[in-house]
PDB file of C-alpha atoms in Angstrom:
ATOM      1  CA  MET A   1       7.251  29.562  17.453  1.00 87.00           C
ATOM      2  CA  ILE A   2       9.755  26.695  17.494  1.00 92.00           C
ATOM      3  CA  GLU A   3       8.087  23.293  17.894  1.00 94.00           C
ATOM      4  CA  ILE A   4      10.199  20.739  19.752  1.00 95.00           C
ATOM      5  CA  GLY A   5       9.886  17.238  18.305  1.00 95.00           C
ATOM      6  CA  SER A   6       8.718  18.545  14.920  1.00 96.00           C
ATOM      7  CA  TYR A   7      10.082  20.026  11.700  1.00 96.00           C
ATOM      8  CA  ASN A   8      10.702  23.769  11.640  1.00 96.00           C
ATOM      9  CA  ASN A   9      11.672  26.288   8.954  1.00 94.00           C
ATOM     10  CA  LEU A  10      14.334  28.403  10.649  1.00 95.00           C
ATOM     11  CA  ASN A  11      16.503  31.283   9.466  1.00 92.00           C
ATOM     12  CA  PHE A  12      20.286  31.595   9.539  1.00 91.00           C
ATOM     13  CA  LYS A  13      21.514  34.017  12.213  1.00 90.00           C
ATOM     14  CA  ARG A  14      25.245  33.491  12.549  1.00 89.00           C
ATOM     15  CA  LYS A  15      28.030  30.949  12.235  1.00 88.00           C
ATOM     16  CA  THR A  16      30.036  29.832  15.271  1.00 88.00           C
ATOM     17  CA  TYR A  17      32.802  27.354  16.066  1.00 88.00           C
ATOM     18  CA  ASP A  18      30.151  24.798  17.159  1.00 89.00           C
ATOM     19  CA  GLY A  19      27.980  25.151  14.053  1.00 88.00           C
ATOM     20  CA  VAL A  20      25.268  27.470  12.801  1.00 91.00           C
ATOM     21  CA  ILE A  21      22.816  29.393  14.977  1.00 93.00           C
ATOM     22  CA  LEU A  22      19.265  29.335  13.602  1.00 94.00           C
ATOM     23  CA  THR A  23      16.295  31.362  14.792  1.00 94.00           C
ATOM     24  CA  ASP A  24      12.564  31.857  14.405  1.00 91.00           C
ATOM     25  CA  GLY A  25      12.975  35.495  15.377  1.00 88.00           C
ATOM     26  CA  GLU A  26      12.631  34.822  19.086  1.00 89.00           C
ATOM     27  CA  ARG A  27      14.564  31.710  20.129  1.00 92.00           C
ATOM     28  CA  GLU A  28      17.899  30.381  18.910  1.00 93.00           C
ATOM     29  CA  VAL A  29      18.783  26.805  17.964  1.00 95.00           C
ATOM     30  CA  LEU A  30      22.191  25.261  17.289  1.00 94.00           C
ATOM     31  CA  LEU A  31      22.687  23.238  14.116  1.00 93.00           C
ATOM     32  CA  PRO A  32      25.925  21.369  15.004  1.00 92.00           C
ATOM     33  CA  ALA A  33      28.986  21.666  12.777  1.00 88.00           C
ATOM     34  CA  LYS A  34      28.924  17.933  11.946  1.00 88.00           C
ATOM     35  CA  GLU A  35      25.557  18.510  10.226  1.00 83.00           C
ATOM     36  CA  LEU A  36      26.998  21.052   7.808  1.00 80.00           C
ATOM     37  CA  ILE A  37      28.647  18.757   5.261  1.00 73.00           C
ATOM     38  CA  SER A  38      26.329  20.026   2.505  1.00 63.00           C
ATOM     39  CA  TYR A  39      25.988  23.510   3.975  1.00 61.00           C
ATOM     40  CA  GLU A  40      26.021  26.360   1.450  1.00 62.00           C
ATOM     41  CA  GLU A  41      27.587  29.597   2.627  1.00 66.00           C
ATOM     42  CA  ASP A  42      24.705  31.723   1.371  1.00 72.00           C
ATOM     43  CA  GLN A  43      21.926  29.454   2.677  1.00 80.00           C
ATOM     44  CA  GLU A  44      19.417  31.572   4.601  1.00 86.00           C
ATOM     45  CA  GLU A  45      16.691  29.048   5.513  1.00 89.00           C
ATOM     46  CA  PHE A  46      16.914  25.542   6.961  1.00 91.00           C
ATOM     47  CA  PHE A  47      14.235  22.849   7.280  1.00 94.00           C
ATOM     48  CA  VAL A  48      15.227  21.041  10.480  1.00 94.00           C
ATOM     49  CA  PHE A  49      13.969  18.745  13.225  1.00 97.00           C
ATOM     50  CA  VAL A  50      14.353  20.316  16.682  1.00 96.00           C
ATOM     51  CA  TYR A  51      14.879  18.589  20.034  1.00 95.00           C
ATOM     52  CA  LEU A  52      16.349  19.184  23.498  1.00 93.00           C
ATOM     53  CA  ASN A  53      19.755  17.608  24.132  1.00 89.00           C
ATOM     54  CA  LYS A  54      20.894  16.137  27.469  1.00 86.00           C
ATOM     55  CA  ASP A  55      21.836  19.624  28.670  1.00 86.00           C
ATOM     56  CA  GLU A  56      18.309  20.828  27.788  1.00 87.00           C
ATOM     57  CA  ASN A  57      19.582  23.074  25.001  1.00 90.00           C
ATOM     58  CA  LEU A  58      17.687  23.411  21.719  1.00 94.00           C
ATOM     59  CA  VAL A  59      19.433  21.492  18.942  1.00 95.00           C
ATOM     60  CA  ALA A  60      18.513  21.124  15.269  1.00 95.00           C
ATOM     61  CA  THR A  61      19.265  18.262  12.891  1.00 95.00           C
ATOM     62  CA  LEU A  62      18.949  17.784   9.134  1.00 92.00           C
ATOM     63  CA  GLU A  63      18.359  14.060   9.742  1.00 92.00           C
ATOM     64  CA  ARG A  64      14.840  12.715   9.292  1.00 94.00           C
ATOM     65  CA  PRO A  65      13.608  10.905  12.431  1.00 97.00           C
ATOM     66  CA  PHE A  66      11.438   7.798  12.321  1.00 97.00           C
ATOM     67  CA  ALA A  67       8.699   9.719  14.159  1.00 97.00           C
ATOM     68  CA  CYS A  68       7.750  13.230  15.256  1.00 97.00           C
ATOM     69  CA  VAL A  69       5.695  14.359  18.226  1.00 97.00           C
ATOM     70  CA  GLY A  70       2.122  13.219  17.568  1.00 97.00           C
ATOM     71  CA  ASP A  71       3.141  10.093  15.639  1.00 98.00           C
ATOM     72  CA  PHE A  72       2.668   6.400  16.361  1.00 98.00           C
ATOM     73  CA  ALA A  73       5.750   4.397  15.370  1.00 98.00           C
ATOM     74  CA  TYR A  74       7.401   0.988  15.702  1.00 98.00           C
ATOM     75  CA  LEU A  75      10.683   1.673  17.505  1.00 98.00           C
ATOM     76  CA  THR A  76      13.587  -0.318  18.942  1.00 98.00           C
ATOM     77  CA  VAL A  77      14.644  -0.173  22.600  1.00 98.00           C
ATOM     78  CA  VAL A  78      18.356   0.697  22.655  1.00 97.00           C
ATOM     79  CA  GLY A  79      18.985   1.426  26.342  1.00 96.00           C
ATOM     80  CA  GLU A  80      17.496   1.175  29.809  1.00 94.00           C
ATOM     81  CA  ASN A  81      17.901   2.453  33.347  1.00 94.00           C
ATOM     82  CA  GLU A  82      15.998   2.216  36.638  1.00 93.00           C
ATOM     83  CA  LYS A  83      13.434   4.794  35.495  1.00 95.00           C
ATOM     84  CA  GLY A  84      12.607   3.474  32.047  1.00 96.00           C
ATOM     85  CA  VAL A  85      14.009   2.724  28.598  1.00 98.00           C
ATOM     86  CA  PHE A  86      15.221   4.618  25.548  1.00 98.00           C
ATOM     87  CA  VAL A  87      14.029   4.026  21.980  1.00 98.00           C
ATOM     88  CA  ASP A  88      15.844   4.930  18.766  1.00 97.00           C
ATOM     89  CA  ILE A  89      14.041   7.492  16.579  1.00 97.00           C
ATOM     90  CA  GLY A  90      16.804   7.805  14.000  1.00 95.00           C
ATOM     91  CA  ILE A  91      18.697  10.842  15.321  1.00 94.00           C
ATOM     92  CA  ASP A  92      21.545  11.309  17.818  1.00 89.00           C
ATOM     93  CA  LYS A  93      19.136  11.751  20.750  1.00 92.00           C
ATOM     94  CA  ASP A  94      17.130   8.684  21.835  1.00 95.00           C
ATOM     95  CA  VAL A  95      13.613   9.072  23.241  1.00 97.00           C
ATOM     96  CA  PHE A  96      12.751   8.117  26.822  1.00 97.00           C
ATOM     97  CA  VAL A  97       9.847   5.805  27.699  1.00 98.00           C
ATOM     98  CA  PRO A  98       9.209   6.102  31.464  1.00 97.00           C
ATOM     99  CA  ALA A  99       8.338   2.906  33.339  1.00 96.00           C
ATOM    100  CA  ARG A 100       4.876   4.349  34.060  1.00 96.00           C
ATOM    101  CA  GLU A 101       4.284   4.679  30.293  1.00 97.00           C
ATOM    102  CA  GLN A 102       5.051   1.031  29.512  1.00 97.00           C
ATOM    103  CA  LYS A 103       1.947  -1.095  29.041  1.00 95.00           C
ATOM    104  CA  ARG A 104       4.179  -4.118  29.505  1.00 94.00           C
ATOM    105  CA  PRO A 105       7.865  -4.139  30.536  1.00 95.00           C
ATOM    106  CA  MET A 106      10.288  -3.139  27.777  1.00 96.00           C
ATOM    107  CA  PHE A 107      13.837  -4.439  27.467  1.00 96.00           C
ATOM    108  CA  LYS A 108      16.839  -3.598  25.325  1.00 96.00           C
ATOM    109  CA  GLY A 109      16.517  -5.104  21.858  1.00 96.00           C
ATOM    110  CA  ASP A 110      12.687  -5.211  21.957  1.00 96.00           C
ATOM    111  CA  LYS A 111      10.580  -3.384  19.369  1.00 97.00           C
ATOM    112  CA  HIS A 112       7.282  -1.749  20.310  1.00 97.00           C
ATOM    113  CA  VAL A 113       4.644   0.466  18.760  1.00 98.00           C
ATOM    114  CA  VAL A 114       4.634   3.669  20.801  1.00 98.00           C
ATOM    115  CA  TYR A 115       3.093   7.116  20.723  1.00 98.00           C
ATOM    116  CA  VAL A 116       5.557  10.009  20.675  1.00 98.00           C
ATOM    117  CA  TYR A 117       4.595  13.101  22.673  1.00 97.00           C
ATOM    118  CA  LEU A 118       6.127  16.156  24.339  1.00 96.00           C
ATOM    119  CA  ASP A 119       6.403  15.890  28.118  1.00 93.00           C
ATOM    120  CA  GLU A 120       4.839  19.048  29.580  1.00 88.00           C
ATOM    121  CA  ARG A 121       7.142  19.171  32.596  1.00 87.00           C
ATOM    122  CA  SER A 122      10.527  18.545  30.967  1.00 86.00           C
ATOM    123  CA  GLY A 123       9.773  19.803  27.463  1.00 88.00           C
ATOM    124  CA  LYS A 124      11.514  16.673  26.115  1.00 92.00           C
ATOM    125  CA  ILE A 125      10.332  14.206  23.515  1.00 96.00           C
ATOM    126  CA  THR A 126       8.874  11.177  25.310  1.00 97.00           C
ATOM    127  CA  ALA A 127       7.019   8.020  24.274  1.00 98.00           C
ATOM    128  CA  SER A 128       4.315   5.703  25.627  1.00 98.00           C
ATOM    129  CA  SER A 129       3.022   2.245  24.742  1.00 97.00           C
ATOM    130  CA  TYR A 130      -0.421   3.011  26.217  1.00 97.00           C
ATOM    131  CA  LEU A 131      -1.751   3.629  22.731  1.00 97.00           C
ATOM    132  CA  ASP A 132      -5.451   3.716  23.672  1.00 95.00           C
ATOM    133  CA  GLU A 133      -4.848   6.849  25.720  1.00 95.00           C
ATOM    134  CA  TYR A 134      -3.558   8.801  22.732  1.00 96.00           C
ATOM    135  CA  VAL A 135      -5.953   7.897  19.918  1.00 96.00           C
ATOM    136  CA  ASP A 136      -8.949  10.039  18.969  1.00 93.00           C
ATOM    137  CA  VAL A 137     -12.287   8.683  20.166  1.00 89.00           C
ATOM    138  CA  GLU A 138     -14.454  10.793  17.875  1.00 88.00           C
ATOM    139  CA  VAL A 139     -14.363   9.381  14.347  1.00 84.00           C
ATOM    140  CA  GLY A 140     -16.407  12.002  12.523  1.00 77.00           C
ATOM    141  CA  ASP A 141     -14.173  12.156   9.449  1.00 82.00           C
ATOM    142  CA  LEU A 142     -14.204   8.378   8.858  1.00 87.00           C
ATOM    143  CA  GLU A 143     -16.864   6.548   6.863  1.00 86.00           C
ATOM    144  CA  GLU A 144     -17.472   2.870   6.261  1.00 83.00           C
ATOM    145  CA  GLY A 145     -15.695   1.791   3.102  1.00 82.00           C
ATOM    146  CA  ASP A 146     -12.914   4.393   3.396  1.00 88.00           C
ATOM    147  CA  GLU A 147      -9.429   3.270   2.418  1.00 89.00           C
ATOM    148  CA  VAL A 148      -7.001   3.989   5.270  1.00 94.00           C
ATOM    149  CA  SER A 149      -3.377   3.458   6.295  1.00 96.00           C
ATOM    150  CA  LEU A 150      -2.808   0.970   9.101  1.00 97.00           C
ATOM    151  CA  LEU A 151       0.018   0.306  11.552  1.00 98.00           C
ATOM    152  CA  ILE A 152      -0.373  -3.148  13.116  1.00 98.00           C
ATOM    153  CA  CYS A 153       0.244  -2.619  16.823  1.00 97.00           C
ATOM    154  CA  GLU A 154      -0.997  -5.564  18.907  1.00 95.00           C
ATOM    155  CA  ARG A 155      -2.239  -9.146  18.626  1.00 95.00           C
ATOM    156  CA  SER A 156      -5.047 -10.491  20.840  1.00 94.00           C
ATOM    157  CA  GLU A 157      -7.476 -13.398  20.939  1.00 94.00           C
ATOM    158  CA  LEU A 158      -9.892 -11.433  18.732  1.00 94.00           C
ATOM    159  CA  GLY A 159      -7.409 -10.282  16.124  1.00 95.00           C
ATOM    160  CA  TYR A 160      -4.972  -7.478  15.386  1.00 97.00           C
ATOM    161  CA  SER A 161      -5.304  -3.933  16.668  1.00 97.00           C
ATOM    162  CA  ALA A 162      -4.120  -1.291  14.215  1.00 97.00           C
ATOM    163  CA  ILE A 163      -3.532   2.445  14.310  1.00 98.00           C
ATOM    164  CA  ILE A 164      -5.642   4.105  11.597  1.00 97.00           C
ATOM    165  CA  ASN A 165      -4.255   7.129   9.720  1.00 96.00           C
ATOM    166  CA  ASN A 166      -1.904   7.840  12.657  1.00 97.00           C
ATOM    167  CA  ARG A 167      -4.965   8.919  14.630  1.00 95.00           C
ATOM    168  CA  TYR A 168      -7.533   6.227  15.518  1.00 96.00           C
ATOM    169  CA  ILE A 169      -7.451   2.568  16.522  1.00 97.00           C
ATOM    170  CA  GLY A 170      -9.413  -0.347  15.091  1.00 96.00           C
ATOM    171  CA  LEU A 171      -9.507  -4.145  14.928  1.00 96.00           C
ATOM    172  CA  LEU A 172      -8.851  -6.731  12.225  1.00 96.00           C
ATOM    173  CA  TYR A 173     -10.584  -9.984  13.252  1.00 94.00           C
ATOM    174  CA  HIS A 174      -8.564 -13.200  12.950  1.00 91.00           C
ATOM    175  CA  ASN A 175     -11.213 -14.982  10.892  1.00 84.00           C
ATOM    176  CA  GLU A 176     -11.108 -12.181   8.300  1.00 83.00           C
ATOM    177  CA  VAL A 177      -7.332 -11.981   7.927  1.00 86.00           C
ATOM    178  CA  TYR A 178      -5.978 -14.266   5.230  1.00 75.00           C
ATOM    179  CA  GLU A 179      -2.274 -13.535   5.530  1.00 82.00           C
ATOM    180  CA  GLU A 180       0.390 -13.421   8.225  1.00 86.00           C
ATOM    181  CA  LEU A 181       0.695 -10.017   9.892  1.00 93.00           C
ATOM    182  CA  GLU A 182       3.608  -8.712  11.947  1.00 96.00           C
ATOM    183  CA  ILE A 183       3.534  -6.133  14.728  1.00 97.00           C
ATOM    184  CA  GLY A 184       4.871  -2.866  13.302  1.00 97.00           C
ATOM    185  CA  GLU A 185       3.816  -3.746   9.752  1.00 97.00           C
ATOM    186  CA  GLU A 186       2.230  -0.990   7.681  1.00 97.00           C
ATOM    187  CA  LYS A 187      -0.726  -1.917   5.482  1.00 95.00           C
ATOM    188  CA  GLN A 188      -3.493  -0.339   3.449  1.00 94.00           C
ATOM    189  CA  GLY A 189      -6.924  -1.291   4.785  1.00 92.00           C
ATOM    190  CA  PHE A 190     -10.584  -0.323   4.804  1.00 92.00           C
ATOM    191  CA  ILE A 191     -13.147   0.775   7.357  1.00 92.00           C
ATOM    192  CA  LYS A 192     -15.580  -2.135   7.547  1.00 89.00           C
ATOM    193  CA  LYS A 193     -17.880  -0.927  10.317  1.00 89.00           C
ATOM    194  CA  ILE A 194     -18.096   1.931  12.817  1.00 90.00           C
ATOM    195  CA  ARG A 195     -20.048   0.703  15.809  1.00 89.00           C
ATOM    196  CA  GLU A 196     -22.365   2.773  18.014  1.00 85.00           C
ATOM    197  CA  ASN A 197     -19.726   2.745  20.778  1.00 87.00           C
ATOM    198  CA  LYS A 198     -17.230   4.239  18.248  1.00 87.00           C
ATOM    199  CA  LYS A 199     -15.271   0.978  17.991  1.00 92.00           C
ATOM    200  CA  ILE A 200     -13.939   0.447  14.465  1.00 95.00           C
ATOM    201  CA  ASP A 201     -13.874  -2.863  12.586  1.00 94.00           C
ATOM    202  CA  LEU A 202     -11.279  -3.080   9.818  1.00 95.00           C
ATOM    203  CA  SER A 203     -10.684  -5.118   6.690  1.00 90.00           C
ATOM    204  CA  LEU A 204      -7.645  -5.593   4.469  1.00 89.00           C
ATOM    205  CA  ARG A 205      -9.891  -5.877   1.429  1.00 81.00           C
ATOM    206  CA  PRO A 206     -12.306  -3.433  -0.214  1.00 74.00           C
ATOM    207  CA  ILE A 207     -15.809  -3.647   1.176  1.00 65.00           C
ATOM    208  CA  GLY A 208     -18.753  -5.176  -0.653  1.00 55.00           C
ATOM    209  CA  PHE A 209     -19.237  -4.952  -4.391  1.00 44.00           C
ATOM    210  CA  ASP A 210     -15.874  -3.255  -5.024  1.00 49.00           C
ATOM    211  CA  PHE A 211     -14.125  -6.255  -3.480  1.00 57.00           C
ATOM    212  CA  ILE A 212     -15.963  -8.689  -5.770  1.00 54.00           C
ATOM    213  CA  LEU A 213     -15.106  -6.661  -8.861  1.00 52.00           C
ATOM    214  CA  GLU A 214     -11.440  -6.435  -7.910  1.00 63.00           C
ATOM    215  CA  SER A 215     -11.212 -10.107  -6.933  1.00 73.00           C
ATOM    216  CA  LYS A 216     -12.749 -11.274 -10.212  1.00 77.00           C
ATOM    217  CA  ASP A 217      -9.963  -9.628 -12.186  1.00 81.00           C
ATOM    218  CA  VAL A 218      -7.322 -11.004  -9.820  1.00 80.00           C
ATOM    219  CA  LEU A 219      -8.712 -14.552  -9.969  1.00 84.00           C
ATOM    220  CA  LEU A 220      -8.922 -14.500 -13.778  1.00 84.00           C
ATOM    221  CA  GLU A 221      -5.263 -13.484 -13.937  1.00 85.00           C
ATOM    222  CA  ILE A 222      -4.287 -16.306 -11.547  1.00 86.00           C
ATOM    223  CA  ILE A 223      -6.156 -18.892 -13.652  1.00 87.00           C
ATOM    224  CA  LYS A 224      -4.482 -17.617 -16.842  1.00 87.00           C
ATOM    225  CA  LYS A 225      -1.041 -17.873 -15.245  1.00 87.00           C
ATOM    226  CA  ASN A 226      -1.877 -21.485 -14.292  1.00 87.00           C
ATOM    227  CA  GLY A 227      -2.512 -22.458 -17.893  1.00 87.00           C
ATOM    228  CA  GLY A 228      -6.248 -21.863 -17.740  1.00 87.00           C
ATOM    229  CA  VAL A 229      -6.859 -24.256 -14.840  1.00 89.00           C
ATOM    230  CA  LEU A 230      -7.034 -23.731 -11.079  1.00 88.00           C
ATOM    231  CA  LYS A 231      -7.238 -26.713  -8.731  1.00 89.00           C
ATOM    232  CA  LEU A 232      -9.920 -25.181  -6.519  1.00 87.00           C
ATOM    233  CA  GLY A 233     -13.669 -25.601  -6.792  1.00 83.00           C
ATOM    234  CA  ASP A 234     -17.037 -25.737  -5.051  1.00 83.00           C
ATOM    235  CA  LYS A 235     -15.967 -28.419  -2.589  1.00 87.00           C
ATOM    236  CA  SER A 236     -12.404 -27.292  -1.919  1.00 88.00           C
ATOM    237  CA  ASP A 237     -11.336 -26.970   1.696  1.00 88.00           C
ATOM    238  CA  PRO A 238     -11.660 -23.386   3.087  1.00 83.00           C
ATOM    239  CA  GLU A 239      -8.089 -23.521   4.416  1.00 84.00           C
ATOM    240  CA  GLU A 240      -6.747 -24.416   0.984  1.00 87.00           C
ATOM    241  CA  ILE A 241      -8.644 -21.475  -0.545  1.00 83.00           C
ATOM    242  CA  LYS A 242      -7.326 -19.187   2.168  1.00 79.00           C
ATOM    243  CA  GLN A 243      -3.714 -20.278   1.605  1.00 81.00           C
ATOM    244  CA  GLN A 244      -3.817 -19.962  -2.171  1.00 82.00           C
ATOM    245  CA  LEU A 245      -6.022 -16.906  -2.668  1.00 80.00           C
ATOM    246  CA  LYS A 246      -6.067 -15.107   0.712  1.00 75.00           C
ATOM    247  CA  MET A 247      -9.862 -14.994   0.815  1.00 73.00           C
ATOM    248  CA  SER A 248     -12.653 -16.819   2.611  1.00 73.00           C
ATOM    249  CA  LYS A 249     -14.577 -19.627   0.942  1.00 79.00           C
ATOM    250  CA  LYS A 250     -17.704 -17.430   1.029  1.00 75.00           C
ATOM    251  CA  ALA A 251     -15.944 -14.649  -0.899  1.00 75.00           C
ATOM    252  CA  PHE A 252     -14.400 -17.233  -3.247  1.00 81.00           C
ATOM    253  CA  LYS A 253     -17.823 -18.631  -4.132  1.00 83.00           C
ATOM    254  CA  GLN A 254     -19.170 -15.121  -4.756  1.00 79.00           C
ATOM    255  CA  VAL A 255     -16.298 -14.373  -7.104  1.00 82.00           C
ATOM    256  CA  ILE A 256     -16.440 -17.618  -9.091  1.00 85.00           C
ATOM    257  CA  GLY A 257     -20.227 -17.345  -9.222  1.00 82.00           C
ATOM    258  CA  GLY A 258     -19.892 -13.964 -10.928  1.00 81.00           C
ATOM    259  CA  LEU A 259     -17.312 -15.277 -13.390  1.00 84.00           C
ATOM    260  CA  TYR A 260     -19.522 -18.303 -14.152  1.00 82.00           C
ATOM    261  CA  LYS A 261     -22.524 -16.063 -14.912  1.00 83.00           C
ATOM    262  CA  GLN A 262     -20.327 -14.134 -17.327  1.00 83.00           C
ATOM    263  CA  ARG A 263     -19.478 -17.485 -18.962  1.00 85.00           C
ATOM    264  CA  LEU A 264     -15.779 -16.904 -18.378  1.00 86.00           C
ATOM    265  CA  ILE A 265     -15.171 -20.119 -16.407  1.00 84.00           C
ATOM    266  CA  THR A 266     -16.549 -23.579 -15.784  1.00 88.00           C
ATOM    267  CA  ILE A 267     -16.692 -24.912 -12.234  1.00 87.00           C
ATOM    268  CA  SER A 268     -16.437 -28.445 -10.882  1.00 86.00           C
ATOM    269  CA  ASP A 269     -16.030 -29.765  -7.348  1.00 86.00           C
ATOM    270  CA  PHE A 270     -12.261 -29.246  -7.214  1.00 88.00           C
ATOM    271  CA  GLU A 271     -11.365 -27.354 -10.380  1.00 87.00           C
ATOM    272  CA  ILE A 272     -12.007 -24.149 -12.315  1.00 87.00           C
ATOM    273  CA  ARG A 273     -11.303 -23.806 -16.037  1.00 88.00           C
ATOM    274  CA  LEU A 274     -11.286 -20.821 -18.337  1.00 87.00           C
ATOM    275  CA  VAL A 275     -13.868 -20.973 -21.096  1.00 85.00           C
ATOM    276  CA  GLU A 276     -12.265 -20.693 -24.505  1.00 76.00           C
ATOM    277  CA  GLN A 277     -13.468 -17.471 -26.062  1.00 65.00           C
ATOM    278  CA  THR A 278     -14.518 -17.594 -29.707  1.00 56.00           C
ATOM    279  CA  GLY A 279     -14.795 -14.843 -32.263  1.00 51.00           C
ATOM    280  CA  GLU A 280     -11.802 -12.865 -30.959  1.00 47.00           C
TER     281      GLU A 280
END
């Protein structure tokens, strides 16, 4: 069965003036002539993206869209009319976002994170910025500590909302983010906490002991690159630590405490120094 808005493996049926007719055995799809630059005469199978054109005919493309049906993506508004706007998904046919599916008004030139779906009435690829309505609520396959892919989708007073693994939604709290984030940015993150109400707290750093181990190696490398001295210490300002190392002062003190116990550094109020190793 041909899936509109997705990739399909289709078979060659015949060649026409307009292009190549492909089929799944039941329905036919046109692969336009302009797509056949690298077409081989004996090619029997094509891996194509399928959509409905303005005349509601099935059309295939060898181009790779920015998003398929079922994906969340950061897309640009390229047109508008009285009923809604159109976003670019990287193929000849733009995707419609009806006015009723806009969480806030969209205008040409804007970029928004949207969910791409197939409209049941028209059969056309459509998009919505009401992301909460399209994420999974049940999070049975997620566990605290899991590494996940994130798509930053919204900024609020609490922090940044992010789409998790193209399926769920979670929150990165402002006071735990130590770098500038942009809407539409893709990051690797971690599941910090799954609450009883199924809300998900996120982190950009590994959770717990793994974070300390990783950060110790990173901090040692930074000190070495600074000639064995780092102008941060026990009494350094938290903002200065955040700017230089992208971590909280609490995490910083845990890391340097571990390095001190290993006798790898000395610590003063505003400075850390590598201990010269002997017997190497």
